Amino acid sequence: MWYKPGLRKGACLLVCIWSERGIERQMHCSAVLSKMALTQVSSNKCAGGYQKVYEHESVELQCKMKFAVYLPPKAETDKCPVFYWLSGLTCTEQNFITKAGAQQAAADNGIIIVAPDTSPRGCGIEGEDESWDFGTGAGFYVDATEEPWKNNYRMYSYVTEELPKLINSNFAADPDRMSISGHSMGGHGALVCTLRNPGRYKTVSAFAPICNPIGCPWGQKAFAGYLGADKSTWEAYDATVLAASYDGPKLDILIDQGGDDQFLSSSQLLPDHLIAACSAKKIPVVFRRQPGYDHSYFFIYSFMSDHIKHHAKYLNA
């Protein structure tokens, strides 16, 4: 693991020196460092590198969080670009690293892969474990504004702010070379993170993403619970709406969609809505409908190497 304890402590010390209330600020700095500390949960040699899982105390989510990180062999000597993966409903950090088969392609292209959990866990919120599509395992990558969710369910800020800072501070990550991808709810999250932060991610891709959540049952349930009844606030987390007003650097979006996906036929995903919005804004989208494939990780595994190559094209340019 590539680690910079001296730089992190030095940076905190500078903040302490600038404070007129030195003792209080020093205690605050120590608390921040403590919260940013990572505990290794597991480490396995894989494709010449290491597949690891870490746990930490999240400031944004106010709970312990786990994330997986694949470190390619190149990370032992050089800084590497980072591919962020956002998983779908009911998943943890484990689903992607054990089922997607991405490590060899990441090793070949010198790419770090980071896969966080899909929600806060164990927050003691009433009702958080009652539904598979809301609460635990279903954070929907939004910053909740409604009680009782708003203090913990801040997955958007966790993914776009807190987690990259942790990765950049503790591993051989190049902060200027990031990309993002995901599946289903995670595909929604990847698209939203990209469209809301023009230029931050070098590229984006998705497997069977929820493309227009304000228009489907999954999104309507989640957004009503996390964001409230005012549907105008939902638009900030809808890729179709965001694409219609996008005015950032050129994107090259890759989307794979299983042709036999039951959630496609039940109008949960609505890719045609996103494609129409992107077409109107002249945002390039490669949309591949894959005959016979469903919504599972068997589908993701089948085309993951294509997605890693797509990302490598921009991350290693």
Coordinates of C-alpha atoms in Angstrom, one line a residue:
M1 CA 0.0 0.0 0.0
W2 CA 1.3 3.5 -0.9
Y3 CA 0.8 5.7 2.1
K4 CA 1.8 9.3 2.9
P5 CA 1.5 9.7 6.7
G6 CA 4.0 12.6 6.9
L7 CA 2.3 14.7 4.3
R8 CA -1.1 14.3 5.9
K9 CA 0.1 15.1 9.4
G10 CA 2.1 18.1 8.1
A11 CA -0.9 19.5 6.3
C12 CA -3.0 19.2 9.5
L13 CA -0.2 20.8 11.5
L14 CA -0.3 23.8 9.2
V15 CA -4.0 24.3 9.9
C16 CA -3.3 24.0 13.6
I17 CA -0.7 26.7 13.4
W18 CA -3.0 29.1 11.7
S19 CA -5.6 28.7 14.4
E20 CA -5.7 31.2 17.3
R21 CA -7.3 28.6 19.5
G22 CA -4.4 26.2 19.1
I23 CA -5.4 23.5 21.7
E24 CA -8.9 23.2 20.5
R25 CA -7.8 23.2 16.8
Q26 CA -5.2 20.6 17.6
M27 CA -7.8 18.4 19.1
H28 CA -10.0 18.9 16.1
C29 CA -7.1 18.0 13.8
S30 CA -6.5 14.8 15.7
A31 CA -10.1 13.9 15.5
V32 CA -10.1 14.4 11.7
L33 CA -7.0 12.2 11.3
S34 CA -8.6 9.6 13.5
K35 CA -11.8 9.6 11.3
M36 CA -9.7 9.4 8.2
A37 CA -7.8 6.4 9.4
L38 CA -8.3 3.2 7.4
T39 CA -8.5 -0.3 8.8
Q40 CA -7.6 -3.1 6.4
V41 CA -10.3 -5.8 6.5
S42 CA -8.9 -8.1 3.8
S43 CA -6.1 -8.4 1.3
N44 CA -5.8 -10.9 -1.5
K45 CA -3.3 -11.3 -4.3
C46 CA -5.1 -11.0 -7.6
A47 CA -4.0 -10.5 -11.2
G48 CA -0.5 -9.5 -10.0
G49 CA -1.8 -6.8 -7.8
Y50 CA -3.9 -6.8 -4.6
Q51 CA -7.7 -6.8 -4.0
K52 CA -8.2 -5.1 -0.6
V53 CA -11.1 -4.1 1.5
Y54 CA -10.9 -1.2 4.0
E55 CA -13.2 0.2 6.8
H56 CA -13.3 3.7 8.0
E57 CA -15.4 6.2 10.0
S58 CA -17.3 8.3 7.4
V59 CA -17.7 12.0 8.2
E60 CA -20.5 12.4 5.6
L61 CA -22.4 9.3 6.6
Q62 CA -21.7 9.2 10.3
C63 CA -21.1 5.5 10.4
K64 CA -18.5 2.9 9.6
M65 CA -18.2 2.3 5.9
K66 CA -16.3 -0.3 3.8
F67 CA -14.9 0.1 0.4
A68 CA -13.0 -2.2 -1.9
V69 CA -9.8 -1.1 -3.7
Y70 CA -7.9 -3.0 -6.4
L71 CA -4.3 -2.0 -6.6
P72 CA -2.7 -3.0 -9.9
P73 CA 1.0 -4.0 -10.0
K74 CA 1.8 -0.6 -11.4
A75 CA 0.6 1.1 -8.2
E76 CA 3.7 -0.2 -6.4
T77 CA 5.9 2.2 -8.4
D78 CA 3.7 4.9 -10.0
K79 CA 0.6 6.9 -9.5
C80 CA -2.4 5.3 -11.3
P81 CA -5.7 6.6 -12.5
V82 CA -8.8 5.6 -10.6
F83 CA -12.0 3.9 -11.9
Y84 CA -14.9 4.3 -9.4
W85 CA -17.6 1.6 -9.5
L86 CA -21.0 2.2 -8.0
S87 CA -23.1 -0.9 -7.3
G88 CA -26.9 -1.5 -7.5
L89 CA -29.7 -2.2 -5.1
T90 CA -29.0 -4.6 -2.2
C91 CA -25.2 -4.8 -3.0
T92 CA -22.2 -4.2 -0.9
E93 CA -18.6 -3.7 -1.9
Q94 CA -18.3 -7.4 -2.3
N95 CA -20.6 -8.0 -5.3
F96 CA -18.4 -6.2 -7.8
I97 CA -15.0 -7.6 -6.6
T98 CA -16.2 -11.2 -6.5
K99 CA -18.4 -11.3 -9.6
A100 CA -17.4 -8.7 -12.2
G101 CA -14.0 -10.1 -13.2
A102 CA -12.5 -6.6 -13.6
Q103 CA -9.1 -7.1 -11.9
Q104 CA -7.2 -8.6 -14.8
A105 CA -8.2 -5.8 -17.2
A106 CA -7.4 -3.2 -14.6
A107 CA -4.0 -4.8 -14.0
D108 CA -3.3 -4.8 -17.7
N109 CA -4.1 -1.1 -18.0
G110 CA -2.6 0.1 -14.7
I111 CA -5.9 1.3 -13.2
I112 CA -7.0 1.4 -9.6
I113 CA -10.6 0.3 -9.0
V114 CA -12.6 1.6 -6.0
A115 CA -15.9 0.1 -5.1
P116 CA -17.8 1.6 -2.1
D117 CA -20.8 0.2 -0.4
T118 CA -24.3 1.3 -1.6
S119 CA -25.5 3.0 1.6
P120 CA -24.8 3.7 5.2
R121 CA -25.4 0.7 7.5
G122 CA -26.3 0.3 11.1
C123 CA -27.5 3.8 11.7
G124 CA -30.4 2.8 13.9
I125 CA -32.9 4.7 11.7
E126 CA -36.4 3.3 12.1
G127 CA -37.4 1.5 8.9
E128 CA -34.0 1.4 7.3
D129 CA -34.1 -2.4 6.9
E130 CA -37.7 -2.8 5.9
S131 CA -37.4 -2.6 2.1
W132 CA -34.8 -3.9 -0.3
D133 CA -35.2 -0.9 -2.6
F134 CA -35.1 1.9 0.1
G135 CA -32.8 2.4 3.1
T136 CA -30.0 -0.1 3.7
G137 CA -28.4 -1.1 0.4
A138 CA -30.4 1.5 -1.5
G139 CA -28.8 4.9 -0.9
F140 CA -29.5 6.0 -4.5
Y141 CA -26.4 8.2 -4.5
V142 CA -28.3 11.3 -3.3
D143 CA -27.8 13.6 -0.3
A144 CA -31.1 13.2 1.6
T145 CA -32.8 16.3 2.8
E146 CA -35.7 14.6 4.7
E147 CA -35.9 13.3 8.2
P148 CA -34.8 10.8 9.5
W149 CA -32.4 10.2 6.6
K150 CA -30.6 13.5 6.1
N151 CA -27.9 13.1 8.7
N152 CA -26.6 9.7 7.3
Y153 CA -27.9 9.2 3.8
R154 CA -25.4 11.4 1.9
M155 CA -24.0 9.0 -0.6
Y156 CA -23.6 11.7 -3.3
S157 CA -21.2 13.7 -1.2
Y158 CA -19.5 10.5 0.1
V159 CA -18.8 9.3 -3.5
T160 CA -17.9 12.7 -5.0
E161 CA -16.0 14.3 -2.1
E162 CA -15.1 12.2 0.9
L163 CA -14.1 8.9 -0.8
P164 CA -11.8 10.4 -3.4
K165 CA -10.0 12.4 -0.7
L166 CA -9.4 9.1 1.2
I167 CA -8.2 7.3 -1.9
N168 CA -5.9 10.2 -3.0
S169 CA -4.4 10.5 0.5
N170 CA -3.8 6.8 1.1
F171 CA -3.0 5.2 -2.2
A172 CA -0.9 5.8 -5.4
A173 CA -3.8 7.6 -7.0
D174 CA -3.6 10.3 -9.6
P175 CA -6.3 12.8 -8.5
D176 CA -6.5 14.3 -12.0
R177 CA -7.4 11.0 -13.7
M178 CA -10.7 9.7 -12.4
S179 CA -13.6 7.9 -14.2
I180 CA -16.8 6.3 -13.0
S181 CA -19.1 3.5 -13.8
G182 CA -21.9 1.5 -12.2
H183 CA -24.8 -0.9 -12.5
S184 CA -28.5 -0.2 -12.2
M185 CA -28.9 2.2 -9.3
G186 CA -25.1 2.6 -9.5
G187 CA -25.3 3.4 -13.2
H188 CA -27.7 6.1 -12.3
G189 CA -25.2 7.3 -9.7
A190 CA -22.3 7.3 -12.1
L191 CA -24.2 9.3 -14.7
V192 CA -25.4 11.8 -12.2
C193 CA -22.0 12.3 -10.7
T194 CA -20.5 12.9 -14.1
L195 CA -23.2 15.2 -15.4
R196 CA -23.3 17.3 -12.2
N197 CA -19.5 17.7 -12.2
P198 CA -18.4 18.6 -15.7
G199 CA -14.8 17.8 -16.3
R200 CA -14.1 15.9 -13.1
Y201 CA -14.4 12.4 -14.6
K202 CA -12.5 11.6 -17.7
T203 CA -15.3 9.3 -18.9
V204 CA -18.4 7.4 -17.7
S205 CA -20.1 4.1 -18.5
A206 CA -22.9 2.1 -17.1
F207 CA -24.6 -1.3 -17.1
A208 CA -28.4 -1.2 -17.3
P209 CA -28.6 2.2 -15.5
I210 CA -31.8 3.7 -14.0
C211 CA -31.8 6.6 -16.5
N212 CA -34.8 8.6 -15.6
P213 CA -35.6 7.9 -11.9
I214 CA -38.2 10.6 -11.5
G215 CA -40.3 8.6 -14.1
C216 CA -39.9 5.1 -12.6
P217 CA -41.3 3.4 -9.5
W218 CA -37.8 2.8 -7.9
G219 CA -36.8 6.4 -8.3
Q220 CA -40.1 7.8 -7.2
K221 CA -40.1 5.8 -4.0
A222 CA -36.5 6.7 -3.2
F223 CA -36.7 10.4 -4.1
A224 CA -39.9 10.9 -2.2
G225 CA -38.4 9.3 0.9
Y226 CA -35.0 11.0 0.7
L227 CA -35.8 14.3 -0.9
G228 CA -39.4 15.0 -0.1
A229 CA -42.6 15.8 -2.0
D230 CA -41.2 18.7 -4.0
K231 CA -40.4 17.0 -7.3
S232 CA -38.4 19.9 -8.5
T233 CA -35.6 18.9 -6.1
W234 CA -35.5 15.4 -7.6
E235 CA -34.2 16.8 -10.9
A236 CA -30.7 17.3 -9.5
Y237 CA -30.4 13.5 -9.3
D238 CA -31.9 12.5 -12.6
A239 CA -29.5 11.8 -15.5
T240 CA -32.1 12.5 -18.2
V241 CA -32.9 15.9 -16.8
L242 CA -29.2 16.7 -16.2
A243 CA -28.3 15.7 -19.7
A244 CA -30.9 18.0 -21.2
S245 CA -29.1 21.0 -19.6
Y246 CA -25.5 19.7 -19.7
D247 CA -23.0 22.4 -20.8
G248 CA -19.6 20.9 -20.0
P249 CA -16.7 19.2 -21.7
K250 CA -17.4 16.6 -24.4
L251 CA -18.5 13.2 -23.0
D252 CA -18.3 9.8 -24.5
I253 CA -20.9 7.6 -22.7
L254 CA -20.9 3.8 -23.0
I255 CA -24.0 2.0 -21.9
D256 CA -24.7 -1.8 -22.1
Q257 CA -28.2 -3.0 -21.6
G258 CA -29.4 -6.6 -21.4
G259 CA -32.1 -7.3 -24.0
D260 CA -33.9 -9.8 -21.6
D261 CA -33.6 -7.5 -18.5
Q262 CA -36.8 -7.8 -16.6
F263 CA -36.4 -4.3 -15.2
L264 CA -36.1 -2.9 -18.8
S265 CA -39.5 -4.4 -19.7
S266 CA -41.1 -3.2 -16.4
S267 CA -40.1 0.5 -17.2
Q268 CA -37.6 0.9 -14.3
L269 CA -34.6 1.8 -16.5
L270 CA -36.0 4.0 -19.3
P271 CA -32.8 4.3 -21.4
D272 CA -34.7 5.7 -24.4
H273 CA -35.4 8.9 -22.3
L274 CA -31.7 9.4 -21.6
I275 CA -30.7 8.7 -25.2
A276 CA -33.2 11.3 -26.5
A277 CA -31.9 13.9 -24.1
C278 CA -28.3 13.2 -25.1
S279 CA -29.2 13.3 -28.7
A280 CA -30.8 16.7 -28.4
K281 CA -27.6 18.0 -26.7
K282 CA -25.3 16.2 -29.1
I283 CA -23.8 14.2 -26.2
P284 CA -22.3 11.0 -27.8
V285 CA -23.8 7.8 -26.3
V286 CA -22.8 4.3 -27.4
F287 CA -25.8 2.3 -26.4
R288 CA -25.4 -1.5 -26.9
R289 CA -28.5 -3.7 -26.4
Q290 CA -27.1 -7.2 -25.7
P291 CA -29.6 -9.9 -26.8
G292 CA -30.4 -12.6 -24.2
Y293 CA -28.7 -11.0 -21.2
D294 CA -30.5 -10.1 -18.0
H295 CA -29.8 -7.7 -15.1
S296 CA -27.4 -9.9 -13.3
Y297 CA -23.6 -10.0 -12.7
F298 CA -23.4 -12.6 -15.4
F299 CA -24.2 -9.8 -17.8
I300 CA -21.7 -7.4 -16.2
Y301 CA -19.0 -10.0 -16.3
S302 CA -19.6 -10.6 -20.0
F303 CA -18.8 -7.0 -21.0
M304 CA -16.7 -5.7 -18.2
S305 CA -13.4 -5.8 -20.1
D306 CA -15.0 -3.6 -22.8
H307 CA -15.8 -1.0 -20.2
I308 CA -12.3 -1.1 -18.7
K309 CA -10.8 -0.6 -22.1
H310 CA -13.2 2.3 -22.7
H311 CA -12.1 4.0 -19.5
A312 CA -8.4 3.2 -20.1
K313 CA -8.7 5.1 -23.5
Y314 CA -9.3 8.3 -21.5
L315 CA -7.5 7.6 -18.3
N316 CA -4.3 6.8 -19.9
A317 CA -4.4 9.3 -22.7

